Short mmCIF file of C-alpha atoms in Angstrom, two decimals:
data_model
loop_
_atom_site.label_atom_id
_atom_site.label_comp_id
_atom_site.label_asym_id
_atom_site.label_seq_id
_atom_site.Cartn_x
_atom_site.Cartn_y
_atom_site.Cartn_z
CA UNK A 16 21.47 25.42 -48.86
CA UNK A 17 23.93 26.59 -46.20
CA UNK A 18 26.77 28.47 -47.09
CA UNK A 19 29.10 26.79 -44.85
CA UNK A 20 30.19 23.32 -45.43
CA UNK A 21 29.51 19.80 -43.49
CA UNK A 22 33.43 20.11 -42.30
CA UNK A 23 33.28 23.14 -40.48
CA UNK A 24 29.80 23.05 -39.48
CA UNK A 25 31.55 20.13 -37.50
CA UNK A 26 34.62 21.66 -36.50
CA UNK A 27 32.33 24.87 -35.45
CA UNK A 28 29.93 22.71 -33.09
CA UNK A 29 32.89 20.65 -31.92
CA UNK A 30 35.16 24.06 -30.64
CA UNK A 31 31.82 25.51 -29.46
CA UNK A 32 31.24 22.33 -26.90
CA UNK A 33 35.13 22.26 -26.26
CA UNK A 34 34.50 25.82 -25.17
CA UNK A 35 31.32 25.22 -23.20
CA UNK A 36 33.25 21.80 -21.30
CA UNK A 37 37.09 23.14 -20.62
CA UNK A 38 36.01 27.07 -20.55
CA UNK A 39 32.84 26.61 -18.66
CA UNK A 40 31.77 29.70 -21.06
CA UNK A 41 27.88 30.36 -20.55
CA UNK A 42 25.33 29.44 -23.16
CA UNK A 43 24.71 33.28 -23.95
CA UNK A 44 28.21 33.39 -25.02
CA UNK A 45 28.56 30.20 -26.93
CA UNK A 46 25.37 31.10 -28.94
CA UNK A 47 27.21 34.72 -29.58
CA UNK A 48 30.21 33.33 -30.52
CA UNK A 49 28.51 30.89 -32.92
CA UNK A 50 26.53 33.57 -34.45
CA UNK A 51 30.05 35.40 -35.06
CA UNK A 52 31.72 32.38 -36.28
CA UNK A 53 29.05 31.65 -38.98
CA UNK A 54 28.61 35.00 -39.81
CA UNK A 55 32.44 34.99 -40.86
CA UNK A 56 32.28 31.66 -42.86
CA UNK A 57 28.98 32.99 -44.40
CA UNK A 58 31.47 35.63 -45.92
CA UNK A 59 34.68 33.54 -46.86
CA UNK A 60 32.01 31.52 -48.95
CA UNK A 61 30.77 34.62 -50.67
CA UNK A 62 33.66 36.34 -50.72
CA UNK A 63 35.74 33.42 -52.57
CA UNK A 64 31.80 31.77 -54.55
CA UNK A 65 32.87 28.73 -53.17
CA UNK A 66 31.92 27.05 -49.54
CA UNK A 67 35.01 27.07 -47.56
CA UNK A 68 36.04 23.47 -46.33
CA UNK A 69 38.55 22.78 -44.06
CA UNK A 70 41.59 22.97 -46.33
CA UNK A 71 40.14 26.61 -47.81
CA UNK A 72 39.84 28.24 -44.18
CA UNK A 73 43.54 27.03 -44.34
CA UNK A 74 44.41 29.67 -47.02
CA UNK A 75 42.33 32.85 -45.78
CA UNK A 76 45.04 35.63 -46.22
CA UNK A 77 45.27 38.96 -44.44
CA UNK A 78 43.91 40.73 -47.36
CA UNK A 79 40.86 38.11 -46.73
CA UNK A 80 40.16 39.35 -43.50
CA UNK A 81 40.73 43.22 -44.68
CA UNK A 82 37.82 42.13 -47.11
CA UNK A 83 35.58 40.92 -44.18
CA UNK A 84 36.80 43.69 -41.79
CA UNK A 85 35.50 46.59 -44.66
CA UNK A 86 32.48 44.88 -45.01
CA UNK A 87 31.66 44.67 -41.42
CA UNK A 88 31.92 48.45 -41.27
CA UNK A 89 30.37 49.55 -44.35
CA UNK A 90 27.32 47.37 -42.96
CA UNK A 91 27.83 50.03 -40.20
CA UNK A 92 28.81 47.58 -37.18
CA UNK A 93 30.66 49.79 -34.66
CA UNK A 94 34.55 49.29 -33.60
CA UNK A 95 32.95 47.56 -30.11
CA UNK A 96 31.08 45.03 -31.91
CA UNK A 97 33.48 43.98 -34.71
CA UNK A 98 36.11 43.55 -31.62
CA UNK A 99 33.96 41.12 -30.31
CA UNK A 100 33.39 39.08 -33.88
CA UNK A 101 36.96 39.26 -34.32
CA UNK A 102 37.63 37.82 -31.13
CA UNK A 103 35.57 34.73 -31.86
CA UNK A 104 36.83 34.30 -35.30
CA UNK A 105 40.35 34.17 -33.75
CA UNK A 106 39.54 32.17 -30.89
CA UNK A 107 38.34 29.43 -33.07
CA UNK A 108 40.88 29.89 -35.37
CA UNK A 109 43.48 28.96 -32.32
CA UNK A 110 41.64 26.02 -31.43
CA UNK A 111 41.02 24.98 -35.52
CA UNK A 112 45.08 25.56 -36.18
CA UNK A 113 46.41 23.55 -33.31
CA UNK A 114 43.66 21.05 -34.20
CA UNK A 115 44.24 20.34 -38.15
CA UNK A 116 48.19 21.64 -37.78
CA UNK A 117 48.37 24.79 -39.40
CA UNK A 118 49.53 27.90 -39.53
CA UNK A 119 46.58 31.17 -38.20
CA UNK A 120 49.03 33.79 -38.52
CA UNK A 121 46.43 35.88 -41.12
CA UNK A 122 44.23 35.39 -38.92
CA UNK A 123 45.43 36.04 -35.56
CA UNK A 124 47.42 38.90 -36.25
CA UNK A 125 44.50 41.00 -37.58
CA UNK A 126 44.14 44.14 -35.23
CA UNK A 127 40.96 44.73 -34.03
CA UNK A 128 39.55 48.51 -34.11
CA UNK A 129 39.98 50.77 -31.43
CA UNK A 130 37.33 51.81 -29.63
CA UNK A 131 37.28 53.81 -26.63
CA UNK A 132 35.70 51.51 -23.42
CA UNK A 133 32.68 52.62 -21.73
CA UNK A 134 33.05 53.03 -18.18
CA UNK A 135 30.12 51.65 -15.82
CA UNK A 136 27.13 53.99 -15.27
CA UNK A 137 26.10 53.27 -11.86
CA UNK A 138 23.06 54.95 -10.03
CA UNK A 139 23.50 57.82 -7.22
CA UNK A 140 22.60 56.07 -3.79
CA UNK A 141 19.56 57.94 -3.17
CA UNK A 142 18.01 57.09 -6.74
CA UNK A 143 19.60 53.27 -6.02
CA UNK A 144 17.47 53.43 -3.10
CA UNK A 145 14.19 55.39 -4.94
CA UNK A 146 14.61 52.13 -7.80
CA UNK A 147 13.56 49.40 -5.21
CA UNK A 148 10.44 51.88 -3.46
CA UNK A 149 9.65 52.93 -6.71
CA UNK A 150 10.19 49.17 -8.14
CA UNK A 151 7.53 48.03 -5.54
CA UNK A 152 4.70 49.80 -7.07
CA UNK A 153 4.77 48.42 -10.44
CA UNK A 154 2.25 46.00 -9.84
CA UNK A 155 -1.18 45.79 -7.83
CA UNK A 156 -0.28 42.34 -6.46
CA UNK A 157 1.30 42.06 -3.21
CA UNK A 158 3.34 39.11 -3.63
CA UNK A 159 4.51 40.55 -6.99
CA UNK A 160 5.50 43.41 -5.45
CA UNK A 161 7.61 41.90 -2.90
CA UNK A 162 9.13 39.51 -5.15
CA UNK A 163 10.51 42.33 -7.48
CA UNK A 164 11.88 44.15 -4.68
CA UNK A 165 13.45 41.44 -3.65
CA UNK A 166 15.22 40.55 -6.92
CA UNK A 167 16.54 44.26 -7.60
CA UNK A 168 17.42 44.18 -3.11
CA UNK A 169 20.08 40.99 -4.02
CA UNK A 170 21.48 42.97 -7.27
CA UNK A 171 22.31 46.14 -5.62
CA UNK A 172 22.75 44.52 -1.56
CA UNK A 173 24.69 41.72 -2.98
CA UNK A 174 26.35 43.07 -6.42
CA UNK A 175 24.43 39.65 -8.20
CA UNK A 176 24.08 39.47 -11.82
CA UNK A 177 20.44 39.50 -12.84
CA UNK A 178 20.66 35.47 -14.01
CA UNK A 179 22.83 34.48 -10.64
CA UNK A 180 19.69 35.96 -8.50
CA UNK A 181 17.47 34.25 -10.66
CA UNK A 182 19.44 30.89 -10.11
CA UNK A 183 18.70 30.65 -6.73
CA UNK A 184 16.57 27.94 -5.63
CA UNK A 185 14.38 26.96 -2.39
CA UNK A 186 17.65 25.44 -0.65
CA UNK A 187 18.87 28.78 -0.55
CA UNK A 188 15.74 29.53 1.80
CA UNK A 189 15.69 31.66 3.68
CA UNK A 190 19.09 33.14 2.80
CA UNK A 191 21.85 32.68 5.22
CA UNK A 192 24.62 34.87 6.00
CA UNK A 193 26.03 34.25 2.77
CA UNK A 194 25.89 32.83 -0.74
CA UNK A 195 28.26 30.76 -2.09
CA UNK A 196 27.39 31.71 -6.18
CA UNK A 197 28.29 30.37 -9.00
CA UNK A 198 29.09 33.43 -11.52
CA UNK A 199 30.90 33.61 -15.19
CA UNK A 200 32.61 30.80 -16.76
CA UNK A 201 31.51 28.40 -13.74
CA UNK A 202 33.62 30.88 -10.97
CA UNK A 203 32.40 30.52 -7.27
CA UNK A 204 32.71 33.42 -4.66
CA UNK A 205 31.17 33.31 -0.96
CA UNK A 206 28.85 36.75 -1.47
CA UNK A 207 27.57 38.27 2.03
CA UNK A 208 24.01 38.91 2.68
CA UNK A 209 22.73 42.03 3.81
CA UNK A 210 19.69 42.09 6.58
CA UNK A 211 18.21 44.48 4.50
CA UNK A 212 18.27 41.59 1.04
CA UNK A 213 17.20 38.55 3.93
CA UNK A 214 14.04 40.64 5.00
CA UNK A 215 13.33 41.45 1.47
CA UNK A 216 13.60 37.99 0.21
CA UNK A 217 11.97 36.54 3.51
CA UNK A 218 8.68 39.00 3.13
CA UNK A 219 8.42 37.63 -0.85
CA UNK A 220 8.55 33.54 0.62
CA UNK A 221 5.58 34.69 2.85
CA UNK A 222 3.49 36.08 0.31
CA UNK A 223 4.37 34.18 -2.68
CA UNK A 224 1.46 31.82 -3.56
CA UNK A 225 3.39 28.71 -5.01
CA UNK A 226 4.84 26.00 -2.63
CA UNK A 227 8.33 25.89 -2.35
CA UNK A 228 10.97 22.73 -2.94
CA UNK A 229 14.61 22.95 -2.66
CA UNK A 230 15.45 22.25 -6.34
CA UNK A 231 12.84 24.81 -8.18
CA UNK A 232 13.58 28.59 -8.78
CA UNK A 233 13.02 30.62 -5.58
CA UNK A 234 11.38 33.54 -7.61
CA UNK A 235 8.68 32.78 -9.37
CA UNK A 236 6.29 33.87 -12.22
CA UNK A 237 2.76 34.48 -12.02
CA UNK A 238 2.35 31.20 -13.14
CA UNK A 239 4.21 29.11 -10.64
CA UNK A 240 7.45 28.86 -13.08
CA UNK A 241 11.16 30.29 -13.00
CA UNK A 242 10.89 34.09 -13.09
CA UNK A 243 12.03 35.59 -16.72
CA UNK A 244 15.14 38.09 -16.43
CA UNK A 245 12.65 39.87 -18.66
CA UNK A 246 10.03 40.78 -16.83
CA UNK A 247 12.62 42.48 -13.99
CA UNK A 248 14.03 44.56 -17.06
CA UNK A 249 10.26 45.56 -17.62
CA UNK A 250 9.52 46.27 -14.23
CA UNK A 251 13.31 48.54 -13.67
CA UNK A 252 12.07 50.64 -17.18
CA UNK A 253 8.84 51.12 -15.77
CA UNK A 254 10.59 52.89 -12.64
CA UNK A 255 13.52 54.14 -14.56
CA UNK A 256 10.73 56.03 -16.35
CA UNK A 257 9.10 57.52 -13.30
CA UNK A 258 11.93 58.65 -11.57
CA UNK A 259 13.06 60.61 -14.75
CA UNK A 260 16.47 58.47 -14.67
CA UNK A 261 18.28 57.58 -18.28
CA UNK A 262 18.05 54.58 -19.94
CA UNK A 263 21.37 53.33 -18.64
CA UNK A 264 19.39 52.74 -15.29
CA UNK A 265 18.78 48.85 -15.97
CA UNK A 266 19.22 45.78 -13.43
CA UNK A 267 22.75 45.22 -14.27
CA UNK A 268 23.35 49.21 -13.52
CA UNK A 269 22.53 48.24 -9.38
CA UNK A 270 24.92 45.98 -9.77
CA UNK A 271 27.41 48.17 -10.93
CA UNK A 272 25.88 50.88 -8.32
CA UNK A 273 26.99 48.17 -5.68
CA UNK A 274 30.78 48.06 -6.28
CA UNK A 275 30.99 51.87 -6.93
CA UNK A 276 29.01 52.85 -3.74
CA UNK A 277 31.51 50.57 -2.23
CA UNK A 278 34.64 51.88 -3.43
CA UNK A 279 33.45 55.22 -2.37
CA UNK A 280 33.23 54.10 1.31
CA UNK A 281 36.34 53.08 1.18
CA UNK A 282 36.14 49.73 -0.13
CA UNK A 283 39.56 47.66 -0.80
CA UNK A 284 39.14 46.79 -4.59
CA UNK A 285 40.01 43.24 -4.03
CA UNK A 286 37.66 42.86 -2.02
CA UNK A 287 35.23 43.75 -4.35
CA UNK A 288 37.01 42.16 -7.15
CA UNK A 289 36.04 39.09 -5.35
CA UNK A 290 32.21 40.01 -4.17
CA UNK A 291 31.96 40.67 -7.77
CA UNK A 292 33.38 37.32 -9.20
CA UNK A 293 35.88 39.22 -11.61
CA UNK A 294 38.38 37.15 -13.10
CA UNK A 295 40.78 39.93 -13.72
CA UNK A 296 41.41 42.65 -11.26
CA UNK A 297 41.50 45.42 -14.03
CA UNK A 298 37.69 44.86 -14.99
CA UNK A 299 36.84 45.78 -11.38
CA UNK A 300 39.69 48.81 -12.02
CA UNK A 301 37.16 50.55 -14.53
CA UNK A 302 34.77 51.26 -11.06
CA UNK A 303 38.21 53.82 -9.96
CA UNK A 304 37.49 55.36 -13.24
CA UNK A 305 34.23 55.60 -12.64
CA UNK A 306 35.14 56.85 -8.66
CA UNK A 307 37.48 59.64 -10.04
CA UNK A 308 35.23 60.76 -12.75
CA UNK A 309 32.47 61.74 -10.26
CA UNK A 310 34.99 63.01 -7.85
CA UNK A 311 35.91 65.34 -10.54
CA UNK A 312 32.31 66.45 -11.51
CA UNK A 313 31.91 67.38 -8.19
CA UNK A 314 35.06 69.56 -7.79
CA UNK A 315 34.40 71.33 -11.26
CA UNK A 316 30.62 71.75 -10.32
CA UNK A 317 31.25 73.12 -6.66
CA UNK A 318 34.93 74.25 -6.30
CA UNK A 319 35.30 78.65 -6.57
CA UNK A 320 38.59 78.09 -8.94
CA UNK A 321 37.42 75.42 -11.04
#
């Protein structure tokens, strides 16, 4: 039997689609937050041996979510990851309260732990650049080849996310001068294309076996079907592992090897605030963090006074 009840089960789905419509919040999220949401109510109903309706999520006190907070820990779930439940849990407890009319104060004014933020951890430019050669000779097929090199081209030429490269389709082909994309929570930007991503992409279209149509995936799998984020992780930890680079070397890391190779030339941070479809111009701050932090390794690694 589940442990939460028919009510909130409703009230959960309902919030979750109000999110997904209004907030244009992906499905990764929604299906996170949902697994934090239930995960809560899963405790209230435990915690109290009753299944929490409606009326009874009305009454959690603070010393209920001190209760939930302590177990989260002692089931060793770290500061970063208990932000994040208590996040959900308090955005649905916003949209519940102005919903049913009452008052989320226990609820909303629980702090969440402090954690310290990790900064990016982009790759050097010459081991950027060794990831797509070394990326190319994963696999004995030509076509393959190309295609993967292609992919990993667009995340570090173009700062994509791994899904918007994958979202492309055959109207995108060949690639023009730029892309409008449709990032995060549904947000467009106008993305340039580098000669060097085109030529890439173009030499994958003229190998790739499978017949092209404007409204199917652009990269394909071996069986003529969309390309699985998965197999480009594969393929990056298979040449993460031969150039001896750490494990933080992933897909999403040329993307964050994109907007840090650009602020280092001099880039305006706006400007890549909006090449990288940031909402908020202090998420694409944590890249002059990451800028100042190198700086400094180099001046205590090669300076005679430091």
């Amino acid at each position: 039997m589940s442990l939460i009840s028919p009510a909130c089960r409703g009230a959960l789905q309902h919030w979750l689609d109000s999110l997904g419509a209004l907030a244009g919040r992906s499905e990764n999220t929604l299906e996170a937050y949902r697994g934090d949401a239930t995960e809560f109510l899963s405790f209230m109903t435990l915690h109290h041996s009753e299944r929490q309706g409606l009326a009874a999520l009305e009454r959690i006190t603070a010393s209920d979510m001190r209760a939930w907070m302590a177990d989260q820990r002692n089931s060793e779930v770290g500061a970063r990851s208990l932000a994040r439940k208590l996040s959900a849990v308090k955005n649905f407890y916003r949209w519940l309260a102005e919903r049913e009319g009452f008052e989320p104060t226990a609820v909303l004014s629980t702090r969440a732990p402090k954690f310290t933020k990790k900064l990016p951890r982009p790759l050097a430019e010459d081991a950027a650049r060794a990831m797509i050669e070394t990326v190319e000779l994963q696999s004995s097929s030509d076509w393959v080849a190309a295609r993967d090199v292609a992919v990993v081209t667009l995340l570090y030429g173009c700062g994509l996310r791994i899904s918007e490269a994958l979202s492309l389709t055959g109207s995108d082909a060949p690639l023009p001068d730029t892309l409008r994309i449709s990032g995060k929570g549904g947000k467009e930007r106008i993305v340039p294309v580098l000669p060097a991503a085109r030529a890439a992409v173009d030499r994958y279209l003229h190998l790739c076996p499978h017949p092209q149509s404007p409204e199917r995936a652009l990269f394909r799998g071996v069986r003529g079907g969309p390309l699985n984020p998965g197999i480009i992780q594969s393929v990056v930890a298979k040449a993460r592992m031969q150039l001896g680079l750490p494990a933080t070397a992933t897909p999403h890391a040329m993307r964050h090897s994109f907007a840090t190779h650009l602020l280092s030339a001099g880039g305006d941070l706006r400007a890549i605030q909006e090449l990288l479809g940031h909402a908020s111009l202090s998420t694409t701050q944590t890249y002059t963090a990451v800028d100042t932090a190198r700086l400094m390794e180099v001046y205590n690694r090669t300076h005679p006074k430091a």
